Amino acid sequence: MSAKATREALGEELLSLGLENPDIFVIDCDVSKSCKTIPFSQQCANQHINVGISEQNAVGIAAGLATTGKTPFVVTYAAFGSMRACEQIRQEVCYPKLNVKIACSHGGLTPANDGASHQCIEDMGIMRTLPNMTVIMPADYHSARKLIRAAADHDGPVYLRFTRDAIEEVYDETASFEIGKANQLRDGTDVAVIANGDTVNIARKAVDELAEQGIHARLLDMHTIKPLDREAVQKALRECKTVITVEDHNILNGLGSAVCEVAAELGEGKVKRIGVQDRFGESAPYEALLAANGITDKHICETARCLLGQEEDA
């Protein structure tokens, strides 16, 4: 099975969009090599602006372009796009509800050896608290290309999160996606596993392992955490009673928190969150960082068995 980083999809789909539509703009922040936008800068030169290490300025320029009918993508690292430019995104993009897309690579723990300063584990939580903002994290290369195109067609602010490291394919080229609607990858009623981004593939392996043990788990790819597919979450809570969320993000204010909010309001079901345990990362291989936070297929399986009363606390 092939594996590609979702940032590869970012560069390739932006180029396709730019060649099709002269109103698509890319504003780079001196990381075009890492974010794969060099081909766009070469083939769509009149639609490309590199502002250097200046994310706040990039958002301002994007907001200005949006007021003239353009569809700008601000492309940078998640740590800088979500935090350094947060005030500008709030004031200049979300408040006037402008058609600006914030496309950020290196989300979560995938910067790995670059350490805690580059491992952005807070970004989706920050962005989902902003009114008018849509928050998306694709599971693999194919879903990334489809969701980038969907974001370009969506009228309003969108935050898109991509990975540095390669991810095994979850989907093929024929898969379809709708912003705000989860994709169900496995059916089951014993327990539901809800994941997004790079953790979907980890969760898929866990669900397959559980099936071999006689536990039938539902698997949802919640690629959009805002607006959350509340209907799919409520259905999982009612039919499976127990839900495990899995994310490469702080368990506070990300996917797990969003699902817990639905559960609390519904008053049904139990939710267990797997993700970064409200701690900073450190310089280490990506797989080691995931393991340190329990973001593994083994831990998902242990958690499921524990919640079903088949094992002691995981």
Short mmCIF file of N, CA, C and O in Angstrom, two decimals, residues 214-297:
data_model
loop_
_atom_site.label_atom_id
_atom_site.label_comp_id
_atom_site.label_asym_id
_atom_site.label_seq_id
_atom_site.Cartn_x
_atom_site.Cartn_y
_atom_site.Cartn_z
N GLY A 214 -13.35 -10.67 17.85
CA GLY A 214 -14.80 -10.78 18.04
C GLY A 214 -15.47 -9.51 18.49
O GLY A 214 -16.65 -9.52 18.88
N ILE A 215 -14.76 -8.39 18.45
CA ILE A 215 -15.34 -7.09 18.82
C ILE A 215 -15.57 -6.29 17.55
O ILE A 215 -14.63 -6.02 16.80
N HIS A 216 -16.81 -5.93 17.32
CA HIS A 216 -17.16 -5.25 16.08
C HIS A 216 -17.25 -3.74 16.33
O HIS A 216 -18.20 -3.26 16.96
N ALA A 217 -16.25 -3.04 15.86
CA ALA A 217 -16.13 -1.60 16.11
C ALA A 217 -16.50 -0.80 14.87
O ALA A 217 -16.09 -1.12 13.76
N ARG A 218 -17.26 0.25 15.08
CA ARG A 218 -17.55 1.21 14.02
C ARG A 218 -16.38 2.18 13.93
O ARG A 218 -15.82 2.59 14.94
N LEU A 219 -16.01 2.56 12.71
CA LEU A 219 -14.93 3.51 12.52
C LEU A 219 -15.41 4.69 11.69
O LEU A 219 -15.91 4.51 10.57
N LEU A 220 -15.27 5.88 12.24
CA LEU A 220 -15.64 7.11 11.56
C LEU A 220 -14.42 7.98 11.33
O LEU A 220 -13.63 8.21 12.25
N ASP A 221 -14.25 8.44 10.10
CA ASP A 221 -13.25 9.45 9.78
C ASP A 221 -13.94 10.80 9.91
O ASP A 221 -14.70 11.21 9.05
N MET A 222 -13.66 11.51 11.01
CA MET A 222 -14.27 12.82 11.26
C MET A 222 -13.33 13.89 10.72
O MET A 222 -12.69 14.64 11.46
N HIS A 223 -13.23 13.94 9.39
CA HIS A 223 -12.28 14.86 8.76
C HIS A 223 -12.61 16.32 9.04
O HIS A 223 -11.73 17.18 9.01
N THR A 224 -13.87 16.62 9.31
CA THR A 224 -14.25 17.99 9.67
C THR A 224 -14.62 18.00 11.14
O THR A 224 -15.57 17.33 11.55
N ILE A 225 -13.86 18.73 11.97
CA ILE A 225 -14.25 18.80 13.38
C ILE A 225 -15.09 20.05 13.66
O ILE A 225 -15.69 20.16 14.72
N LYS A 226 -15.14 20.96 12.70
CA LYS A 226 -16.08 22.07 12.78
C LYS A 226 -16.50 22.46 11.37
O LYS A 226 -15.64 22.85 10.58
N PRO A 227 -17.78 22.36 10.99
CA PRO A 227 -18.87 21.85 11.82
C PRO A 227 -18.76 20.33 12.01
O PRO A 227 -18.53 19.61 11.03
N LEU A 228 -18.90 19.88 13.23
CA LEU A 228 -18.86 18.46 13.54
C LEU A 228 -20.12 17.78 13.02
O LEU A 228 -21.20 18.36 13.03
N ASP A 229 -19.96 16.54 12.56
CA ASP A 229 -21.12 15.76 12.13
C ASP A 229 -21.81 15.24 13.39
O ASP A 229 -21.60 14.10 13.83
N ARG A 230 -22.64 16.07 13.97
CA ARG A 230 -23.31 15.73 15.23
C ARG A 230 -24.23 14.51 15.07
O ARG A 230 -24.36 13.69 15.97
N GLU A 231 -24.86 14.41 13.91
CA GLU A 231 -25.76 13.28 13.67
C GLU A 231 -25.01 11.95 13.74
O GLU A 231 -25.48 10.99 14.36
N ALA A 232 -23.82 11.90 13.12
CA ALA A 232 -23.02 10.67 13.16
C ALA A 232 -22.55 10.36 14.57
O ALA A 232 -22.51 9.18 14.98
N VAL A 233 -22.18 11.39 15.33
CA VAL A 233 -21.73 11.19 16.71
C VAL A 233 -22.89 10.70 17.58
O VAL A 233 -22.75 9.75 18.37
N GLN A 234 -24.05 11.34 17.45
CA GLN A 234 -25.21 10.94 18.24
C GLN A 234 -25.61 9.50 17.92
O GLN A 234 -25.95 8.72 18.82
N LYS A 235 -25.56 9.15 16.65
CA LYS A 235 -25.90 7.79 16.23
C LYS A 235 -24.93 6.77 16.85
O LYS A 235 -25.34 5.71 17.32
N ALA A 236 -23.64 7.12 16.86
CA ALA A 236 -22.63 6.24 17.46
C ALA A 236 -22.86 6.08 18.96
O ALA A 236 -22.75 4.98 19.51
N LEU A 237 -23.18 7.18 19.63
CA LEU A 237 -23.41 7.13 21.07
C LEU A 237 -24.64 6.29 21.41
O LEU A 237 -24.63 5.52 22.38
N ARG A 238 -25.67 6.42 20.60
CA ARG A 238 -26.91 5.69 20.88
C ARG A 238 -26.79 4.21 20.54
O ARG A 238 -27.28 3.35 21.28
N GLU A 239 -26.13 3.91 19.42
CA GLU A 239 -26.09 2.53 18.94
C GLU A 239 -24.93 1.73 19.52
O GLU A 239 -25.04 0.51 19.71
N CYS A 240 -23.80 2.41 19.79
CA CYS A 240 -22.62 1.70 20.30
C CYS A 240 -22.41 1.90 21.80
O CYS A 240 -21.64 1.14 22.41
N LYS A 241 -23.03 2.94 22.34
CA LYS A 241 -22.96 3.27 23.77
C LYS A 241 -21.59 3.78 24.21
O LYS A 241 -21.48 4.60 25.12
N THR A 242 -20.53 3.31 23.57
CA THR A 242 -19.17 3.68 23.96
C THR A 242 -18.41 4.18 22.74
O THR A 242 -18.43 3.55 21.69
N VAL A 243 -17.73 5.32 22.90
CA VAL A 243 -16.98 5.94 21.81
C VAL A 243 -15.55 6.21 22.26
O VAL A 243 -15.32 6.68 23.37
N ILE A 244 -14.61 5.90 21.38
CA ILE A 244 -13.20 6.25 21.60
C ILE A 244 -12.81 7.25 20.53
O ILE A 244 -13.00 7.00 19.33
N THR A 245 -12.28 8.39 20.94
CA THR A 245 -11.77 9.36 19.97
C THR A 245 -10.26 9.24 19.90
O THR A 245 -9.59 9.01 20.91
N VAL A 246 -9.72 9.42 18.69
CA VAL A 246 -8.27 9.29 18.48
C VAL A 246 -7.82 10.47 17.63
O VAL A 246 -8.35 10.70 16.54
N GLU A 247 -6.82 11.20 18.12
CA GLU A 247 -6.35 12.38 17.40
C GLU A 247 -4.88 12.66 17.70
O GLU A 247 -4.38 12.35 18.77
N ASP A 248 -4.19 13.24 16.74
CA ASP A 248 -2.82 13.72 16.91
C ASP A 248 -2.90 15.20 17.26
O ASP A 248 -2.55 16.08 16.49
N HIS A 249 -3.43 15.46 18.46
CA HIS A 249 -3.74 16.81 18.92
C HIS A 249 -3.95 16.71 20.42
O HIS A 249 -4.21 15.63 20.95
N ASN A 250 -3.84 17.82 21.11
CA ASN A 250 -4.16 17.82 22.53
C ASN A 250 -5.58 17.30 22.73
O ASN A 250 -6.49 17.66 21.97
N ILE A 251 -5.78 16.44 23.73
CA ILE A 251 -7.14 15.94 23.99
C ILE A 251 -8.06 17.06 24.45
O ILE A 251 -9.28 16.88 24.48
N LEU A 252 -7.49 18.22 24.82
CA LEU A 252 -8.30 19.38 25.19
C LEU A 252 -8.65 20.20 23.95
O LEU A 252 -7.77 20.61 23.20
N ASN A 253 -9.93 20.40 23.73
CA ASN A 253 -10.45 21.34 22.72
C ASN A 253 -10.29 20.88 21.28
O ASN A 253 -10.49 21.66 20.36
N GLY A 254 -9.94 19.62 21.07
CA GLY A 254 -9.86 19.10 19.72
C GLY A 254 -11.03 18.19 19.40
O GLY A 254 -12.17 18.44 19.82
N LEU A 255 -10.76 17.12 18.66
CA LEU A 255 -11.81 16.18 18.28
C LEU A 255 -12.47 15.56 19.50
O LEU A 255 -13.71 15.46 19.58
N GLY A 256 -11.65 15.11 20.46
CA GLY A 256 -12.21 14.47 21.65
C GLY A 256 -13.14 15.38 22.42
O GLY A 256 -14.23 14.97 22.84
N SER A 257 -12.75 16.61 22.58
CA SER A 257 -13.60 17.58 23.29
C SER A 257 -14.90 17.83 22.53
O SER A 257 -15.98 17.92 23.12
N ALA A 258 -14.79 17.94 21.20
CA ALA A 258 -15.98 18.19 20.38
C ALA A 258 -16.98 17.05 20.52
O ALA A 258 -18.20 17.27 20.65
N VAL A 259 -16.49 15.81 20.52
CA VAL A 259 -17.37 14.64 20.68
C VAL A 259 -17.95 14.60 22.09
O VAL A 259 -19.14 14.30 22.28
N CYS A 260 -17.13 14.93 23.09
CA CYS A 260 -17.62 14.95 24.48
C CYS A 260 -18.74 15.97 24.67
O CYS A 260 -19.68 15.74 25.44
N GLU A 261 -18.64 17.10 23.99
CA GLU A 261 -19.68 18.12 24.09
C GLU A 261 -21.02 17.57 23.59
O GLU A 261 -22.07 17.81 24.21
N VAL A 262 -20.97 16.82 22.50
CA VAL A 262 -22.20 16.22 21.97
C VAL A 262 -22.74 15.20 22.95
O VAL A 262 -23.95 15.15 23.22
N ALA A 263 -21.86 14.37 23.51
CA ALA A 263 -22.29 13.34 24.46
C ALA A 263 -22.93 13.97 25.70
O ALA A 263 -23.95 13.48 26.20
N ALA A 264 -22.34 15.05 26.20
CA ALA A 264 -22.86 15.71 27.39
C ALA A 264 -24.25 16.28 27.12
O ALA A 264 -25.16 16.17 27.96
N GLU A 265 -24.42 16.90 25.96
CA GLU A 265 -25.70 17.49 25.63
C GLU A 265 -26.76 16.42 25.35
O GLU A 265 -27.94 16.59 25.66
N LEU A 266 -26.33 15.30 24.77
CA LEU A 266 -27.25 14.20 24.48
C LEU A 266 -27.64 13.46 25.76
O LEU A 266 -28.76 12.97 25.89
N GLY A 267 -26.68 13.38 26.68
CA GLY A 267 -26.94 12.67 27.93
C GLY A 267 -26.90 11.17 27.79
O GLY A 267 -27.49 10.43 28.61
N GLU A 268 -26.20 10.68 26.75
CA GLU A 268 -26.11 9.24 26.52
C GLU A 268 -24.68 8.88 26.13
O GLU A 268 -23.98 9.66 25.51
N GLY A 269 -24.29 7.66 26.49
CA GLY A 269 -23.01 7.13 26.04
C GLY A 269 -21.83 7.56 26.88
O GLY A 269 -21.91 8.42 27.76
N LYS A 270 -20.70 6.90 26.59
CA LYS A 270 -19.44 7.16 27.29
C LYS A 270 -18.37 7.44 26.24
O LYS A 270 -18.34 6.82 25.18
N VAL A 271 -17.48 8.41 26.54
CA VAL A 271 -16.41 8.78 25.61
C VAL A 271 -15.07 8.66 26.30
O VAL A 271 -14.89 9.17 27.41
N LYS A 272 -14.11 8.01 25.63
CA LYS A 272 -12.73 7.95 26.10
C LYS A 272 -11.85 8.61 25.05
O LYS A 272 -11.91 8.26 23.87
N ARG A 273 -11.03 9.58 25.46
CA ARG A 273 -10.20 10.32 24.53
C ARG A 273 -8.77 9.79 24.49
O ARG A 273 -8.13 9.66 25.53
N ILE A 274 -8.29 9.50 23.28
CA ILE A 274 -6.89 9.14 23.06
C ILE A 274 -6.27 10.24 22.20
O ILE A 274 -6.81 10.62 21.16
N GLY A 275 -5.15 10.77 22.66
CA GLY A 275 -4.49 11.85 21.96
C GLY A 275 -3.33 12.36 22.79
O GLY A 275 -2.90 11.69 23.74
N VAL A 276 -2.81 13.52 22.46
CA VAL A 276 -1.72 14.10 23.23
C VAL A 276 -2.26 14.50 24.60
O VAL A 276 -3.23 15.25 24.70
N GLN A 277 -1.65 14.00 25.63
CA GLN A 277 -2.19 14.11 26.99
C GLN A 277 -1.85 15.44 27.67
O GLN A 277 -1.23 15.49 28.73
N ASP A 278 -2.28 16.53 27.03
CA ASP A 278 -2.09 17.87 27.59
C ASP A 278 -0.65 18.09 28.03
O ASP A 278 -0.37 18.51 29.16
N ARG A 279 0.26 17.79 27.11
CA ARG A 279 1.69 17.95 27.38
C ARG A 279 2.36 18.41 26.10
O ARG A 279 1.83 18.22 25.01
N PHE A 280 3.51 19.02 26.22
CA PHE A 280 4.28 19.36 25.04
C PHE A 280 5.01 18.13 24.53
O PHE A 280 5.27 17.18 25.28
N GLY A 281 5.34 18.15 23.25
CA GLY A 281 6.14 17.08 22.69
C GLY A 281 7.60 17.26 23.04
O GLY A 281 7.97 18.09 23.86
N GLU A 282 8.44 16.48 22.39
CA GLU A 282 9.88 16.58 22.57
C GLU A 282 10.53 16.06 21.29
O GLU A 282 9.86 15.50 20.42
N SER A 283 11.81 16.29 21.16
CA SER A 283 12.52 15.81 19.97
C SER A 283 12.66 14.29 20.03
O SER A 283 13.34 13.76 20.90
N ALA A 284 12.02 13.62 19.10
CA ALA A 284 12.03 12.16 19.06
C ALA A 284 11.41 11.71 17.75
O ALA A 284 10.71 12.48 17.10
N PRO A 285 11.64 10.47 17.35
CA PRO A 285 10.97 9.96 16.15
C PRO A 285 9.45 10.02 16.29
O PRO A 285 8.91 9.86 17.40
N TYR A 286 8.78 10.23 15.17
CA TYR A 286 7.33 10.39 15.16
C TYR A 286 6.62 9.22 15.85
O TYR A 286 5.74 9.42 16.70
N GLU A 287 7.01 8.00 15.50
CA GLU A 287 6.35 6.83 16.08
C GLU A 287 6.55 6.78 17.60
O GLU A 287 5.65 6.35 18.35
N ALA A 288 7.71 7.21 18.07
CA ALA A 288 7.96 7.22 19.52
C ALA A 288 7.07 8.23 20.22
O ALA A 288 6.58 7.99 21.33
N LEU A 289 6.85 9.38 19.58
CA LEU A 289 5.98 10.41 20.16
C LEU A 289 4.53 9.93 20.22
O LEU A 289 3.83 10.18 21.21
N LEU A 290 4.09 9.26 19.17
CA LEU A 290 2.74 8.70 19.18
C LEU A 290 2.60 7.68 20.32
O LEU A 290 1.63 7.71 21.08
N ALA A 291 3.58 6.80 20.43
CA ALA A 291 3.53 5.77 21.46
C ALA A 291 3.53 6.37 22.86
O ALA A 291 2.84 5.88 23.76
N ALA A 292 4.29 7.44 23.06
CA ALA A 292 4.38 8.08 24.37
C ALA A 292 3.03 8.64 24.81
O ALA A 292 2.77 8.80 26.01
N ASN A 293 2.17 8.93 23.84
CA ASN A 293 0.85 9.48 24.15
C ASN A 293 -0.27 8.45 23.96
O ASN A 293 -1.45 8.79 24.01
N GLY A 294 0.10 7.20 23.74
CA GLY A 294 -0.89 6.15 23.61
C GLY A 294 -1.66 6.17 22.30
O GLY A 294 -2.73 5.57 22.18
N ILE A 295 -1.10 6.86 21.29
CA ILE A 295 -1.78 6.95 19.99
C ILE A 295 -1.28 5.79 19.12
O ILE A 295 -0.52 5.96 18.16
N THR A 296 -1.70 4.59 19.48
CA THR A 296 -1.27 3.37 18.78
C THR A 296 -2.45 2.43 18.63
O THR A 296 -3.42 2.50 19.41
N ASP A 297 -2.37 1.54 17.67
CA ASP A 297 -3.44 0.56 17.49
C ASP A 297 -3.56 -0.34 18.72
O ASP A 297 -4.66 -0.71 19.14
#
